[in-house]
């Protein structure tokens, strides 16, 4: 097919618009940090910055109990620990997610079970959840991948049917809504991340939250050595094992400042992400499929994953992506390199010093070398990520779409 010369081959770049300099952190954070310096303590418990953070958080997520944590991973560990599930219980989750989703499950001596995903939303397919249910299933961790809300109606229906607890991993989905309500308000517990790369960040941080009377009252203790900060008499008298995952006041000051700006940050992601998808829809490029978003929901476009039909192109996905990058597009191949269960950690069951005590004790027969989620594997092999950042301009987005069209036409069969 005749096309203009790719930048990769010495042609001119398509994305020429410059990305404006952007300061993610500014006066909102500085004001809080300055106030913090005058405090006598930087400790979270009753700290004004952590309290301010939760006040901002609840403007979007009205969850009664919320515990600020040192990371998103920590928030998920706190949530899963608070369920107090017997060792060997199974938790169904996505094979395409960050390790943070499964670390807490493993540390609590539970078994992550990976359910395959929907090929168009990249979230776990409710039918696959059903196929994974066994007598040992106790919970589902729903991951709202890329900012696209997972199917919570179907997930909660399955949970009700089988008496399961649902934790929503909202790390990638700040600002996303499902049927008009924010993600995190459907399951029994919700977890969020403030790591460097998320919509809002304090470097590292997270929040675990719930409205559920069963888990709320002890939630903080699961991230604070099981100390009871509300009891002045006998705070340090733990009745069970829990790590220290507390957030400190400097983190909270920055995270709170970020949440003040959340509506604007999300509206920028949504505006630019929707613009990009609209542009790609109008180009209707053969061999390229776009993510499916339910019209009742709000994707918050942490990033956009598109898929290439390998049969329609003369190049590999990695060559295609390299050509996009040469055009100046902010693109990268896939998301994680392989599904979580394919990591050496899982393939070797190397969870605790080369062993998996849970399996050695006969509490599970799980063998991750036998797990297969073909759709997840295909998506990770044929997809391309486009980053959306609030400082991008519509001109950059338009040029990125043009770059995709140029590369797709060049490599079309
Ligand atoms: C879906 C998901 N869950 C959990 C985490 C873990 O968050 P953190 O990096 O804050 O520990 C991440 C971070 O990348 C994530 O994307």
XYZ file of C-alpha atoms in Angstrom, residues 13-218:
206
model
C 7.254 13.040 12.224
C 3.481 13.327 12.573
C 3.268 14.492 16.179
C 5.000 17.859 16.097
C 2.928 19.845 18.599
C 4.872 20.436 21.804
C 3.544 19.201 25.101
C 3.083 22.199 27.423
C 5.160 22.176 30.608
C 2.928 20.934 33.362
C 3.305 21.089 37.135
C 1.264 18.373 38.767
C 1.880 19.753 42.223
C 1.471 23.397 43.126
C -0.235 25.803 45.495
C -2.885 23.384 46.814
C -0.214 20.950 47.964
C 2.170 23.685 49.126
C -0.469 25.327 51.329
C -1.123 22.032 53.065
C 2.562 21.168 53.365
C 3.264 24.597 54.850
C 0.509 24.158 57.430
C 1.919 20.741 58.193
C 5.353 22.110 59.067
C 3.733 23.988 61.942
C 2.239 20.828 63.361
C 3.943 19.135 66.270
C 3.618 15.700 64.726
C 3.684 14.091 61.314
C 1.930 10.973 62.568
C -1.246 9.959 60.805
C -3.404 9.167 63.779
C -5.562 12.235 64.302
C -3.148 14.130 62.025
C -4.821 17.137 60.374
C -3.415 16.286 56.930
C -4.757 12.718 56.959
C -8.081 14.088 58.241
C -8.057 16.677 55.423
C -7.286 13.966 52.905
C -10.249 11.886 54.004
C -12.494 14.959 53.922
C -11.524 15.558 50.271
C -11.799 11.844 49.451
C -15.340 11.644 50.813
C -16.503 14.496 48.553
C -16.272 11.987 45.691
C -16.351 8.697 47.600
C -18.762 8.902 50.528
C -17.408 5.842 52.344
C -17.854 5.842 56.105
C -14.613 4.142 57.101
C -11.441 5.037 55.216
C -7.810 4.391 56.072
C -5.001 6.241 54.266
C -2.177 3.843 53.434
C 1.430 3.981 52.285
C 0.534 2.611 48.821
C -2.292 1.172 46.720
C -0.820 -2.276 47.322
C -1.031 -1.623 51.058
C -4.675 -0.537 50.761
C -5.532 -3.780 48.967
C -3.671 -5.810 51.579
C -5.554 -4.005 54.353
C -8.871 -4.693 52.601
C -8.169 -8.364 52.005
C -6.789 -8.894 55.528
C -9.920 -7.338 57.021
C -12.000 -10.170 55.529
C -10.253 -12.656 57.864
C -10.604 -15.507 55.421
C -9.286 -18.934 56.366
C -5.957 -19.885 54.701
C -6.500 -21.519 51.323
C -9.622 -19.471 50.519
C -9.770 -18.386 46.898
C -10.029 -14.828 45.604
C -10.971 -14.371 41.954
C -9.280 -11.518 40.145
C -7.916 -10.318 36.823
C -4.835 -11.814 35.158
C -4.108 -8.355 33.726
C -3.338 -6.129 36.643
C -0.532 -4.776 38.780
C 1.144 -7.111 41.287
C -0.386 -4.847 43.927
C -3.755 -6.544 43.378
C -2.437 -9.961 44.372
C 0.354 -9.298 46.886
C -2.024 -8.969 49.843
C -3.956 -12.063 48.782
C -0.770 -14.137 48.864
C 0.522 -12.651 52.123
C -2.783 -13.524 53.797
C -2.243 -17.170 52.754
C -5.065 -16.976 50.224
C -5.098 -18.151 46.623
C -5.461 -15.740 43.695
C -7.590 -17.330 40.975
C -7.360 -15.677 37.571
C -10.526 -15.276 35.514
C -10.188 -14.436 31.838
C -11.155 -11.019 30.540
C -13.559 -9.515 28.059
C -11.646 -8.959 24.778
C -13.070 -5.458 24.323
C -13.249 -3.923 27.822
C -10.156 -5.780 29.164
C -11.965 -6.234 32.478
C -12.773 -9.652 33.899
C -15.642 -11.367 32.102
C -18.445 -12.241 34.564
C -18.927 -15.586 32.770
C -15.269 -16.378 33.482
C -15.797 -15.503 37.161
C -18.593 -18.082 37.270
C -16.299 -20.713 35.761
C -13.696 -20.058 38.476
C -16.037 -20.501 41.437
C -15.290 -23.486 43.694
C -16.375 -24.350 47.243
C -13.285 -22.427 48.422
C -14.151 -19.135 46.687
C -14.706 -16.372 49.220
C -14.054 -13.107 47.410
C -13.750 -11.313 44.089
C -11.317 -8.500 43.466
C -12.733 -6.436 40.610
C -10.100 -4.351 38.824
C -11.288 -1.332 36.852
C -8.503 -1.575 34.289
C -7.290 1.530 32.417
C -10.101 3.561 34.042
C -12.911 1.604 32.351
C -15.449 0.475 34.965
C -15.784 -3.279 35.397
C -19.231 -4.861 35.089
C -20.327 -4.340 38.689
C -23.984 -5.372 38.235
C -22.951 -8.823 37.041
C -20.113 -9.075 39.587
C -22.368 -8.185 42.517
C -25.076 -10.559 41.300
C -22.543 -13.428 41.314
C -21.311 -12.326 44.736
C -24.834 -12.349 46.152
C -25.536 -15.764 44.654
C -22.403 -17.303 46.154
C -22.097 -15.201 49.288
C -18.801 -13.632 48.239
C -17.144 -10.395 49.311
C -16.201 -7.954 46.548
C -13.204 -5.638 46.752
C -12.951 -2.987 44.054
C -9.421 -2.169 42.930
C -9.891 1.424 41.771
C -6.159 2.204 41.480
C -6.449 3.008 37.767
C -9.947 4.440 37.873
C -10.037 7.658 39.885
C -13.050 9.601 38.641
C -14.609 6.711 36.723
C -18.327 6.095 37.195
C -20.448 3.012 36.683
C -24.130 3.669 35.964
C -23.648 7.195 37.280
C -21.992 6.274 40.582
C -18.265 6.402 41.341
C -16.360 3.136 41.170
C -15.700 1.907 44.666
C -19.320 2.341 45.753
C -20.533 -1.055 44.528
C -18.373 -3.663 46.259
C -17.953 -4.243 49.979
C -14.546 -2.537 50.061
C -12.743 -0.137 47.737
C -9.052 0.625 47.292
C -7.252 3.492 45.586
C -3.650 4.365 44.708
C -1.725 7.642 44.739
C 1.420 6.274 43.119
C 3.432 8.479 40.808
C 1.712 7.304 37.632
C -1.942 7.544 38.648
C -4.423 10.355 37.902
C -3.554 11.855 41.308
C -0.333 11.246 43.173
C 1.643 11.920 46.308
C 4.554 9.793 45.084
C 3.176 6.740 46.843
C 0.019 6.308 48.854
C -3.419 4.761 48.887
C -6.781 4.568 50.625
C -8.760 1.522 51.739
C -12.422 2.293 52.392
C -15.762 0.703 53.118
C -19.331 1.329 54.186
C -19.640 -2.210 55.486
C -20.202 -2.542 59.228
C -18.402 -5.886 59.214
C -15.088 -4.461 58.043
C -15.169 -0.722 58.760
C -14.607 -0.599 62.523
C -11.343 -2.592 62.368
